[in-house]
Amino acid sequence: MDKLLIINIKELLQAGEEIVLKRGVEMDDVNCIENAYVYAVDGRIADYGEMKNLPAELNMLVKAWNSADPHEKETCSQADAIEVIDAQGRIVMPSFCDSHTHLIYAGSREREFVDKIKGLSYQQIAANGGGILNSALLLENMSEDDLYSSALGRAYEIIASGTGAVEIKSGYGLSLDTELKMLRVAKRLQQNLPIPVKTTFLGAHAVPARYAGNKEGYVDEIINTMIPVVASHELADYIDVFCEDGFFSVEDTDRILNAGMKHGMRAKVHANQMGVSGGVQVGVKYDAISVDHLESVGEEEIMALKNSGTIATMLPGATFFLNMDYSPARKFVENDIPLALATNYNPGSCPSGSMQFQMALACIAMKLTPQQAFNACTINGACAMGLEDEVGSITVGKRANFIITKKIPSLDFIPYAFTTPFIEKIILDGKQIEIQ
Ligand code: NIG
């Protein structure tokens, strides 16, 4: 049995047995145990609590470990193979849960970044064949193995920045073969990464050039050809649509979500990023697990989400990168709508997979407190991927996916010192991961 015991933790954050999706005033609470330990067996959390309540048998293991010679500690060869980490007053928290990424892509798009600086809008770049269509062209010409290697590099980059669960979308294929290529790569990542991965079919990310002037034809292809094949190969957990002027209408979104759900995929929607699109309402209609972006929302969207089972996911990294107005996050909190934060890691609107940066933007630009942002990046992010039984809190039975911080004063320091590395060690499934 593999055992890991972390002792002398200054603050064990988000620890408890009743931690579920948070909304309203619950978002202010981060359950914190001071001067704590956490114990993991075979990759799962087995126990945690205050140091003064450390069970006698664990205390004995600590004593044996302390007296073992350094070689035994290194090889973990002593009886019971326990590894003890003395946190020496550091904070331990659950890893981040990033519920919205497009991290499989074939090339960066810094030329469009410069075009934007020179005055072109995201929509103008897309209308000129740049944007998502540019990514689709690059991806068509890259081998599946090369695509996998480049995505694997990005996945380890986010793991090193503290992410312990991730959702990954297709949507840079836009044909049956290339969408399947992306989803097979996502499945390979799911099999090989040390973190849980959820996959999403986003064929409706843009209308490909071969269907220019015939969007209906592409929607029909998604519904009649792509969705059945994706489902029969069990390649996606979720079905997603970019519901936006110039991309897919509410009617298109309705048809595609309906078809995806009939094939066992739960809905997610890219909603209200550039304008009031109706994406929120159609997502709520289909009980989407989340509607994502939400920069352009008014009373109607808030009312639609209130009392629905749909999580509002905000992607402030994209709002920052596209230099837009931020989503009114506090309005959502005031209206008891559960909020998640995610990176949206992609080459066009957020070439960053840093959850620390999302936390910082949520606090600085959207005026969430660090506690609200932290809940949105952990347990609520886990819920937005259907992974709340696995990750998102320090709870018995969940995966032992933790961050041991450097010696920082408090949780508030993480978004405050937003470019300062705050991670000392990453633990995944109860094992330390080497970080570069
Ligand atoms: O969520 N909005 C649609 N999709 C991505 C951007 C994709 C791209 O530009 O490549 C987003 O922002």
CSV table of C-alpha atoms and ligand atoms in Angstrom, one decimal:
chain,number,residue,atom,x,y,z
A,1,MET,CA,0.0,0.0,0.0
A,2,ASP,CA,1.3,3.5,-0.9
A,3,LYS,CA,0.8,5.9,2.0
A,4,LEU,CA,1.5,9.6,2.2
A,5,LEU,CA,1.2,11.7,5.4
A,6,ILE,CA,1.7,15.4,5.4
A,7,ILE,CA,2.1,16.9,8.8
A,8,ASN,CA,2.5,20.4,10.4
A,9,ILE,CA,0.3,22.1,7.8
A,10,LYS,CA,-0.3,25.7,8.6
A,11,GLU,CA,-3.7,25.7,6.9
A,12,LEU,CA,-5.4,22.8,5.3
A,13,LEU,CA,-7.9,24.5,2.9
A,14,GLN,CA,-11.2,23.3,1.6
A,15,ALA,CA,-11.2,20.3,4.0
A,16,GLY,CA,-14.5,18.7,5.0
A,17,GLU,CA,-17.0,16.0,4.3
A,18,GLU,CA,-19.9,18.2,3.3
A,19,ILE,CA,-18.2,20.2,0.6
A,20,VAL,CA,-20.6,20.5,-2.4
A,21,LEU,CA,-21.3,23.0,-5.2
A,22,LYS,CA,-21.2,26.5,-3.6
A,23,ARG,CA,-23.4,29.5,-4.3
A,24,GLY,CA,-24.3,32.9,-2.8
A,25,VAL,CA,-22.8,33.4,0.7
A,26,GLU,CA,-21.4,29.8,0.7
A,27,MET,CA,-18.9,31.1,-1.8
A,28,ASP,CA,-17.3,33.2,1.0
A,29,ASP,CA,-16.5,30.1,3.0
A,30,VAL,CA,-13.3,28.1,2.6
A,31,ASN,CA,-13.2,25.5,5.3
A,32,CYS,CA,-9.8,25.7,6.9
A,33,ILE,CA,-8.1,23.5,9.5
A,34,GLU,CA,-5.2,25.1,11.2
A,35,ASN,CA,-2.1,23.2,12.2
A,36,ALA,CA,-3.2,20.1,10.4
A,37,TYR,CA,-2.3,16.8,8.8
A,38,VAL,CA,-3.7,14.9,5.8
A,39,TYR,CA,-3.2,11.2,5.1
A,40,ALA,CA,-3.6,9.4,1.8
A,41,VAL,CA,-3.6,5.7,1.1
A,42,ASP,CA,-3.3,4.3,-2.4
A,43,GLY,CA,-3.8,7.7,-3.9
A,44,ARG,CA,-7.0,8.5,-2.0
A,45,ILE,CA,-7.6,10.8,1.0
A,46,ALA,CA,-8.0,8.5,4.0
A,47,ASP,CA,-7.9,11.0,6.9
A,48,TYR,CA,-7.2,14.6,7.9
A,49,GLY,CA,-7.6,16.8,10.9
A,50,GLU,CA,-5.7,18.8,13.5
A,51,MET,CA,-2.2,17.7,14.4
A,52,LYS,CA,-3.2,17.4,18.0
A,53,ASN,CA,-5.7,14.7,16.9
A,54,LEU,CA,-3.1,12.7,14.8
A,55,PRO,CA,-4.1,9.1,15.4
A,56,ALA,CA,-1.6,7.0,17.5
A,57,GLU,CA,-0.8,4.6,14.7
A,58,LEU,CA,0.1,7.5,12.4
A,59,ASN,CA,2.1,9.1,15.2
A,60,MET,CA,4.1,5.9,15.4
A,61,LEU,CA,4.7,5.9,11.7
A,62,VAL,CA,6.0,9.5,11.9
A,63,LYS,CA,8.4,8.5,14.7
A,64,ALA,CA,9.6,5.5,12.8
A,65,TRP,CA,10.1,7.6,9.7
A,66,ASN,CA,12.0,10.3,11.6
A,67,SER,CA,14.4,7.7,13.0
A,68,ALA,CA,14.9,5.9,9.6
A,69,ASP,CA,18.2,6.5,7.9
A,70,PRO,CA,18.1,8.9,4.9
A,71,HIS,CA,18.5,6.1,2.4
A,72,GLU,CA,15.5,4.3,3.7
A,73,LYS,CA,13.5,7.5,3.4
A,74,GLU,CA,14.6,8.1,-0.1
A,75,THR,CA,13.7,4.6,-1.3
A,76,CYS,CA,10.6,4.4,0.8
A,77,SER,CA,11.7,0.9,1.7
A,78,GLN,CA,10.8,0.9,5.3
A,79,ALA,CA,7.9,-1.2,6.6
A,80,ASP,CA,4.6,0.0,5.4
A,81,ALA,CA,6.2,2.2,2.7
A,82,ILE,CA,4.9,5.5,4.2
A,83,GLU,CA,6.2,8.8,3.0
A,84,VAL,CA,6.1,11.6,5.4
A,85,ILE,CA,6.3,15.3,4.3
A,86,ASP,CA,6.8,17.8,7.0
A,87,ALA,CA,5.0,20.9,5.6
A,88,GLN,CA,6.8,23.1,8.1
A,89,GLY,CA,4.0,25.7,8.3
A,90,ARG,CA,3.1,25.7,4.6
A,91,ILE,CA,-0.5,25.7,3.2
A,92,VAL,CA,-2.0,22.6,1.6
A,93,MET,CA,-5.0,23.0,-0.7
A,94,PRO,CA,-6.8,20.9,-3.3
A,95,SER,CA,-5.4,21.2,-6.8
A,96,PHE,CA,-7.3,23.5,-9.2
A,97,CYS,CA,-10.1,22.2,-11.4
A,98,ASP,CA,-10.0,23.7,-14.9
A,99,SER,CA,-13.4,23.0,-16.5
A,100,HIS,CA,-12.9,24.7,-19.9
A,101,THR,CA,-9.9,24.3,-22.1
A,102,HIS,CA,-9.0,23.9,-25.8
A,103,LEU,CA,-5.5,22.8,-25.1
A,104,ILE,CA,-5.2,20.5,-28.1
A,105,TYR,CA,-4.1,22.7,-31.0
A,106,ALA,CA,-1.6,22.7,-33.8
A,107,GLY,CA,0.0,26.1,-33.6
A,108,SER,CA,0.1,29.4,-31.9
A,109,ARG,CA,-1.6,32.5,-33.4
A,110,GLU,CA,0.6,35.4,-32.4
A,111,ARG,CA,0.2,37.1,-35.8
A,112,GLU,CA,-3.5,37.6,-34.9
A,113,PHE,CA,-2.4,39.0,-31.6
A,114,VAL,CA,-0.5,41.7,-33.5
A,115,ASP,CA,-3.5,42.2,-35.8
A,116,LYS,CA,-5.6,42.8,-32.7
A,117,ILE,CA,-3.1,45.3,-31.4
A,118,LYS,CA,-3.4,47.1,-34.7
A,119,GLY,CA,-7.2,47.4,-34.3
A,120,LEU,CA,-8.9,44.3,-35.8
A,121,SER,CA,-11.6,42.7,-33.7
A,122,TYR,CA,-11.8,39.0,-32.9
A,123,GLN,CA,-14.8,38.8,-35.2
A,124,GLN,CA,-13.0,40.6,-38.0
A,125,ILE,CA,-10.1,38.3,-37.8
A,126,ALA,CA,-12.4,35.3,-37.9
A,127,ALA,CA,-14.4,36.7,-40.9
A,128,ASN,CA,-11.0,37.0,-42.8
A,129,GLY,CA,-10.3,33.3,-42.4
A,130,GLY,CA,-8.2,33.7,-39.3
A,131,GLY,CA,-9.2,32.6,-35.8
A,132,ILE,CA,-10.7,29.2,-35.4
A,133,LEU,CA,-10.5,28.5,-39.1
A,134,ASN,CA,-6.8,29.2,-39.1
A,135,SER,CA,-6.4,26.7,-36.2
A,136,ALA,CA,-8.4,24.2,-38.2
A,137,LEU,CA,-6.1,24.5,-41.2
A,138,LEU,CA,-3.0,24.0,-39.0
A,139,LEU,CA,-4.5,21.0,-37.2
A,140,GLU,CA,-5.5,19.3,-40.5
A,141,ASN,CA,-1.8,19.3,-41.5
A,142,MET,CA,-0.4,18.0,-38.2
A,143,SER,CA,-0.1,14.3,-37.6
A,144,GLU,CA,-2.0,12.8,-34.7
A,145,ASP,CA,1.2,11.9,-32.8
A,146,ASP,CA,2.6,15.4,-33.1
A,147,LEU,CA,-0.7,16.8,-32.0
A,148,TYR,CA,-0.6,14.5,-29.0
A,149,SER,CA,3.0,15.5,-28.1
A,150,SER,CA,2.2,19.2,-28.3
A,151,ALA,CA,-0.9,18.8,-26.2
A,152,LEU,CA,0.9,16.6,-23.7
A,153,GLY,CA,3.4,19.4,-23.2
A,154,ARG,CA,0.6,21.9,-22.5
A,155,ALA,CA,-1.1,19.4,-20.1
A,156,TYR,CA,2.1,19.1,-18.1
A,157,GLU,CA,2.5,22.9,-18.1
A,158,ILE,CA,-0.9,23.2,-16.4
A,159,ILE,CA,-0.2,20.4,-14.0
A,160,ALA,CA,3.0,22.2,-13.0
A,161,SER,CA,0.9,25.4,-12.4
A,162,GLY,CA,-1.4,23.5,-10.0
A,163,THR,CA,-4.2,22.0,-12.1
A,164,GLY,CA,-5.4,18.6,-10.9
A,165,ALA,CA,-8.4,18.0,-13.2
A,166,VAL,CA,-9.2,19.3,-16.7
A,167,GLU,CA,-11.8,19.4,-19.4
A,168,ILE,CA,-10.6,19.4,-23.0
A,169,LYS,CA,-12.6,20.3,-26.1
A,170,SER,CA,-12.4,19.4,-29.7
A,171,GLY,CA,-13.4,22.2,-32.2
A,172,TYR,CA,-10.3,22.8,-34.3
A,173,GLY,CA,-11.1,20.0,-36.6
A,174,LEU,CA,-14.5,20.9,-38.1
A,175,SER,CA,-14.6,17.8,-40.2
A,176,LEU,CA,-15.5,14.2,-39.1
A,177,ASP,CA,-11.9,13.0,-39.5
A,178,THR,CA,-10.2,15.9,-37.8
A,179,GLU,CA,-12.7,16.2,-35.0
A,180,LEU,CA,-12.1,12.5,-34.3
A,181,LYS,CA,-8.4,13.0,-34.4
A,182,MET,CA,-8.7,15.7,-31.7
A,183,LEU,CA,-10.9,13.5,-29.6
A,184,ARG,CA,-8.7,10.5,-29.9
A,185,VAL,CA,-5.8,12.7,-28.7
A,186,ALA,CA,-8.0,13.9,-25.8
A,187,LYS,CA,-8.7,10.3,-24.9
A,188,ARG,CA,-5.0,9.4,-25.0
A,189,LEU,CA,-4.4,12.3,-22.6
A,190,GLN,CA,-7.1,10.9,-20.4
A,191,GLN,CA,-5.4,7.5,-20.3
A,192,ASN,CA,-1.9,8.8,-19.8
A,193,LEU,CA,-2.1,11.9,-17.6
A,194,PRO,CA,-2.0,11.6,-13.8
A,195,ILE,CA,-5.1,13.8,-13.5
A,196,PRO,CA,-8.7,13.2,-14.5
A,197,VAL,CA,-9.7,14.5,-17.9
A,198,LYS,CA,-13.2,15.1,-19.3
A,199,THR,CA,-13.7,15.5,-23.0
A,200,THR,CA,-16.2,17.6,-25.0
A,201,PHE,CA,-17.2,17.5,-28.6
A,202,LEU,CA,-17.3,21.0,-30.0
A,203,GLY,CA,-17.8,20.4,-33.8
A,204,ALA,CA,-20.0,23.6,-33.7
A,205,HIS,CA,-17.0,25.9,-33.0
A,206,ALA,CA,-17.0,27.6,-36.4
A,207,VAL,CA,-18.5,27.0,-39.8
A,208,PRO,CA,-15.7,25.5,-42.0
A,209,ALA,CA,-14.8,27.1,-45.3
A,210,ARG,CA,-16.3,24.2,-47.3
A,211,TYR,CA,-19.7,25.2,-45.9
A,212,ALA,CA,-19.3,29.0,-46.5
A,213,GLY,CA,-22.8,30.3,-47.1
A,214,ASN,CA,-24.4,27.0,-46.1
A,215,LYS,CA,-24.2,26.9,-42.3
A,216,GLU,CA,-27.4,24.7,-42.3
A,217,GLY,CA,-25.4,22.0,-44.2
A,218,TYR,CA,-22.7,22.0,-41.6
A,219,VAL,CA,-25.2,21.8,-38.7
A,220,ASP,CA,-26.8,18.8,-40.5
A,221,GLU,CA,-23.4,17.2,-40.8
A,222,ILE,CA,-22.7,17.7,-37.1
A,223,ILE,CA,-26.1,16.2,-36.2
A,224,ASN,CA,-26.4,13.4,-38.7
A,225,THR,CA,-22.8,12.3,-39.1
A,226,MET,CA,-20.4,13.6,-36.4
A,227,ILE,CA,-22.5,13.2,-33.2
A,228,PRO,CA,-23.4,9.5,-33.9
A,229,VAL,CA,-19.8,8.5,-34.7
A,230,VAL,CA,-18.4,10.5,-31.7
A,231,ALA,CA,-20.9,8.8,-29.5
A,232,SER,CA,-20.4,5.3,-30.9
A,233,HIS,CA,-16.7,5.6,-30.1
A,234,GLU,CA,-17.5,7.0,-26.7
A,235,LEU,CA,-15.1,9.9,-27.3
A,236,ALA,CA,-17.0,12.7,-25.5
A,237,ASP,CA,-18.7,13.3,-22.2
A,238,TYR,CA,-20.2,16.7,-23.2
A,239,ILE,CA,-21.6,18.4,-26.3
A,240,ASP,CA,-20.8,22.1,-26.7
A,241,VAL,CA,-21.7,24.9,-29.2
A,242,PHE,CA,-20.3,28.4,-29.8
A,243,CYS,CA,-23.6,30.2,-29.6
A,244,GLU,CA,-22.7,33.6,-30.9
A,245,ASP,CA,-23.5,36.0,-33.7
A,246,GLY,CA,-21.4,35.0,-36.7
A,247,PHE,CA,-21.0,31.5,-35.4
A,248,PHE,CA,-24.1,29.4,-34.4
A,249,SER,CA,-27.6,30.7,-33.6
A,250,VAL,CA,-29.9,29.7,-30.8
A,251,GLU,CA,-31.8,27.5,-33.2
A,252,ASP,CA,-28.6,25.8,-34.4
A,253,THR,CA,-27.5,25.4,-30.7
A,254,ASP,CA,-30.9,23.9,-29.8
A,255,ARG,CA,-30.7,21.3,-32.5
A,256,ILE,CA,-27.1,20.3,-31.8
A,257,LEU,CA,-27.6,20.1,-28.0
A,258,ASN,CA,-30.7,18.1,-28.5
A,259,ALA,CA,-29.0,15.6,-30.8
A,260,GLY,CA,-25.9,15.4,-28.6
A,261,MET,CA,-28.0,14.7,-25.5
A,262,LYS,CA,-29.9,11.9,-27.3
A,263,HIS,CA,-26.5,10.3,-27.8
A,264,GLY,CA,-25.7,10.5,-24.1
A,265,MET,CA,-23.6,13.7,-24.0
A,266,ARG,CA,-24.6,16.4,-21.5
A,267,ALA,CA,-24.8,20.0,-22.7
A,268,LYS,CA,-22.3,22.8,-22.3
A,269,VAL,CA,-22.5,26.1,-24.1
A,270,HIS,CA,-20.1,28.9,-25.1
A,271,ALA,CA,-22.7,31.6,-24.3
A,272,ASN,CA,-22.8,35.4,-24.4
A,273,GLN,CA,-19.1,36.1,-25.0
A,274,MET,CA,-19.3,38.8,-27.7
A,275,GLY,CA,-23.0,39.8,-27.3
A,276,VAL,CA,-26.4,38.8,-25.9
A,277,SER,CA,-26.8,35.6,-27.9
A,278,GLY,CA,-29.5,33.6,-26.2
A,279,GLY,CA,-26.9,30.9,-25.4
A,280,VAL,CA,-27.7,31.1,-21.7
A,281,GLN,CA,-31.4,30.4,-22.1
A,282,VAL,CA,-30.9,27.5,-24.5
A,283,GLY,CA,-28.3,26.0,-22.2
A,284,VAL,CA,-30.7,26.2,-19.3
A,285,LYS,CA,-33.4,24.7,-21.4
A,286,TYR,CA,-31.3,21.6,-21.9
A,287,ASP,CA,-30.0,21.5,-18.3
A,288,ALA,CA,-26.5,22.2,-19.4
A,289,ILE,CA,-23.9,21.4,-16.8
A,290,SER,CA,-22.4,24.8,-17.4
A,291,VAL,CA,-22.8,27.9,-19.6
A,292,ASP,CA,-19.4,29.5,-20.2
A,293,HIS,CA,-18.0,33.0,-20.9
A,294,LEU,CA,-21.0,35.3,-20.0
A,295,GLU,CA,-19.4,38.6,-20.6
A,296,SER,CA,-22.7,40.0,-22.1
A,297,VAL,CA,-25.5,39.2,-19.7
A,298,GLY,CA,-28.5,41.1,-18.3
A,299,GLU,CA,-31.4,40.5,-16.0
A,300,GLU,CA,-32.9,37.9,-18.3
A,301,GLU,CA,-29.8,35.7,-18.2
A,302,ILE,CA,-29.5,36.1,-14.5
A,303,MET,CA,-33.1,35.1,-14.1
A,304,ALA,CA,-32.7,32.1,-16.4
A,305,LEU,CA,-29.8,30.8,-14.4
A,306,LYS,CA,-31.3,31.5,-11.0
A,307,ASN,CA,-32.8,28.3,-9.7
A,308,SER,CA,-31.5,26.3,-12.7
A,309,GLY,CA,-29.1,23.4,-12.4
A,310,THR,CA,-26.6,25.1,-14.6
A,311,ILE,CA,-23.2,26.5,-13.4
A,312,ALA,CA,-22.0,29.9,-14.6
A,313,THR,CA,-18.4,29.5,-15.7
A,314,MET,CA,-16.4,32.6,-16.3
A,315,LEU,CA,-13.2,32.8,-18.3
A,316,PRO,CA,-11.6,36.1,-17.4
A,317,GLY,CA,-8.3,35.3,-19.1
A,318,ALA,CA,-10.1,35.5,-22.5
A,319,THR,CA,-11.8,38.8,-21.4
A,320,PHE,CA,-8.4,40.1,-20.5
A,321,PHE,CA,-6.7,39.0,-23.7
A,322,LEU,CA,-9.5,40.3,-25.9
A,323,ASN,CA,-9.6,43.5,-23.8
A,324,MET,CA,-13.4,43.3,-23.3
A,325,ASP,CA,-15.7,44.2,-20.4
A,326,TYR,CA,-15.8,41.5,-17.7
A,327,SER,CA,-18.7,39.5,-16.7
A,328,PRO,CA,-20.6,41.0,-13.7
A,329,ALA,CA,-19.6,38.1,-11.4
A,330,ARG,CA,-20.8,39.6,-8.2
A,331,LYS,CA,-24.3,39.9,-9.6
A,332,PHE,CA,-24.2,36.1,-10.1
A,333,VAL,CA,-23.1,35.6,-6.5
A,334,GLU,CA,-25.7,38.0,-5.2
A,335,ASN,CA,-28.3,36.0,-7.1
A,336,ASP,CA,-27.2,32.6,-5.6
A,337,ILE,CA,-25.9,31.4,-9.0
A,338,PRO,CA,-22.9,29.0,-8.6
A,339,LEU,CA,-19.8,30.3,-10.3
A,340,ALA,CA,-16.8,28.4,-11.7
A,341,LEU,CA,-13.6,29.9,-13.1
A,342,ALA,CA,-11.6,28.2,-15.9
A,343,THR,CA,-8.7,29.2,-18.1
A,344,ASN,CA,-10.1,28.6,-21.6
A,345,TYR,CA,-6.5,27.7,-22.6
A,346,ASN,CA,-6.5,28.2,-26.4
A,347,PRO,CA,-4.4,29.9,-29.0
A,348,GLY,CA,-6.9,32.6,-30.0
A,349,SER,CA,-8.4,34.1,-26.9
A,350,CYS,CA,-6.3,32.9,-24.0
A,351,PRO,CA,-2.9,31.4,-24.6
A,352,SER,CA,-2.5,30.7,-20.8
A,353,GLY,CA,-3.5,27.8,-18.6
A,354,SER,CA,-2.8,29.5,-15.3
A,355,MET,CA,-5.6,29.2,-12.8
A,356,GLN,CA,-3.6,31.5,-10.5
A,357,PHE,CA,-4.0,34.2,-13.1
A,358,GLN,CA,-7.8,33.5,-13.4
A,359,MET,CA,-8.0,33.9,-9.6
A,360,ALA,CA,-6.2,37.2,-9.8
A,361,LEU,CA,-8.4,38.5,-12.6
A,362,ALA,CA,-11.5,37.4,-10.8
A,363,CYS,CA,-10.4,39.4,-7.8
A,364,ILE,CA,-8.9,42.4,-9.5
A,365,ALA,CA,-11.3,42.9,-12.4
A,366,MET,CA,-14.5,41.2,-11.3
A,367,LYS,CA,-14.2,42.1,-7.6
A,368,LEU,CA,-14.6,38.6,-6.2
A,369,THR,CA,-12.9,37.9,-2.9
A,370,PRO,CA,-10.0,35.4,-2.9
A,371,GLN,CA,-12.2,33.0,-1.1
A,372,GLN,CA,-15.0,33.2,-3.7
A,373,ALA,CA,-12.4,32.9,-6.5
A,374,PHE,CA,-10.8,29.9,-4.8
A,375,ASN,CA,-14.2,28.1,-4.5
A,376,ALA,CA,-14.8,28.9,-8.2
A,377,CYS,CA,-11.4,27.3,-9.1
A,378,THR,CA,-11.8,24.2,-7.0
A,379,ILE,CA,-15.1,22.6,-5.9
A,380,ASN,CA,-17.3,24.5,-8.3
A,381,GLY,CA,-14.9,23.8,-11.2
A,382,ALA,CA,-15.0,20.1,-10.2
A,383,CYS,CA,-18.8,20.3,-10.4
A,384,ALA,CA,-18.7,21.9,-13.8
A,385,MET,CA,-17.0,18.7,-15.0
A,386,GLY,CA,-19.1,16.2,-13.1
A,387,LEU,CA,-15.9,15.4,-11.0
A,388,GLU,CA,-17.1,16.5,-7.6
A,389,ASP,CA,-16.8,13.0,-6.2
A,390,GLU,CA,-13.2,12.8,-7.3
A,391,VAL,CA,-11.6,16.2,-6.8
A,392,GLY,CA,-12.1,19.8,-5.7
A,393,SER,CA,-11.8,19.4,-1.9
A,394,ILE,CA,-9.9,17.6,0.8
A,395,THR,CA,-12.6,14.9,1.5
A,396,VAL,CA,-12.2,11.3,2.5
A,397,GLY,CA,-12.3,9.0,-0.6
A,398,LYS,CA,-11.4,11.8,-3.1
A,399,ARG,CA,-8.1,11.7,-5.1
A,400,ALA,CA,-5.2,12.9,-3.1
A,401,ASN,CA,-4.5,15.8,-5.5
A,402,PHE,CA,-2.9,18.6,-3.6
A,403,ILE,CA,-0.8,21.7,-3.8
A,404,ILE,CA,1.7,22.3,-1.0
A,405,THR,CA,2.5,26.0,-1.2
A,406,LYS,CA,5.7,27.8,-0.6
A,407,LYS,CA,5.8,29.7,2.7
A,408,ILE,CA,3.1,32.2,1.8
A,409,PRO,CA,1.1,34.2,4.4
A,410,SER,CA,-2.4,33.3,3.3
A,411,LEU,CA,-4.7,32.2,0.6
A,412,ASP,CA,-5.2,35.9,-0.3
A,413,PHE,CA,-1.5,36.0,-1.3
A,414,ILE,CA,-2.1,33.7,-4.3
A,415,PRO,CA,-4.2,36.2,-6.5
A,416,TYR,CA,-2.4,39.2,-4.9
A,417,ALA,CA,1.1,38.2,-6.0
A,418,PHE,CA,-0.2,37.1,-9.3
A,419,THR,CA,3.0,36.3,-11.0
A,420,THR,CA,4.9,35.0,-8.0
A,421,PRO,CA,5.3,31.2,-8.1
A,422,PHE,CA,3.5,29.9,-5.0
A,423,ILE,CA,3.8,26.2,-5.5
A,424,GLU,CA,6.4,24.1,-3.6
A,425,LYS,CA,5.2,20.6,-4.3
A,426,ILE,CA,2.5,19.0,-6.4
A,427,ILE,CA,0.9,15.8,-5.2
A,428,LEU,CA,-1.2,13.8,-7.5
A,429,ASP,CA,-2.9,10.5,-6.5
A,430,GLY,CA,-0.8,10.7,-3.3
A,431,LYS,CA,2.5,10.9,-5.1
A,432,GLN,CA,4.9,13.8,-5.5
A,433,ILE,CA,5.2,15.0,-9.1
A,434,GLU,CA,8.5,16.6,-10.3
A,435,ILE,CA,7.8,20.1,-11.4
A,436,GLN,CA,10.2,22.0,-13.7
B,1,NIG,O1,-13.7,30.2,-25.8
B,1,NIG,N1,-15.1,31.5,-28.2
B,1,NIG,C1,-14.8,30.4,-28.8
B,1,NIG,N2,-13.7,29.6,-28.5
B,1,NIG,C2,-12.6,30.0,-27.9
B,1,NIG,C3,-11.7,30.8,-28.8
B,1,NIG,C4,-11.1,29.9,-29.7
B,1,NIG,C5,-10.1,30.5,-30.7
B,1,NIG,O2,-10.2,31.7,-31.0
B,1,NIG,O3,-9.3,29.7,-31.2
B,1,NIG,C6,-13.0,30.8,-26.6
B,1,NIG,O4,-12.7,32.0,-26.4
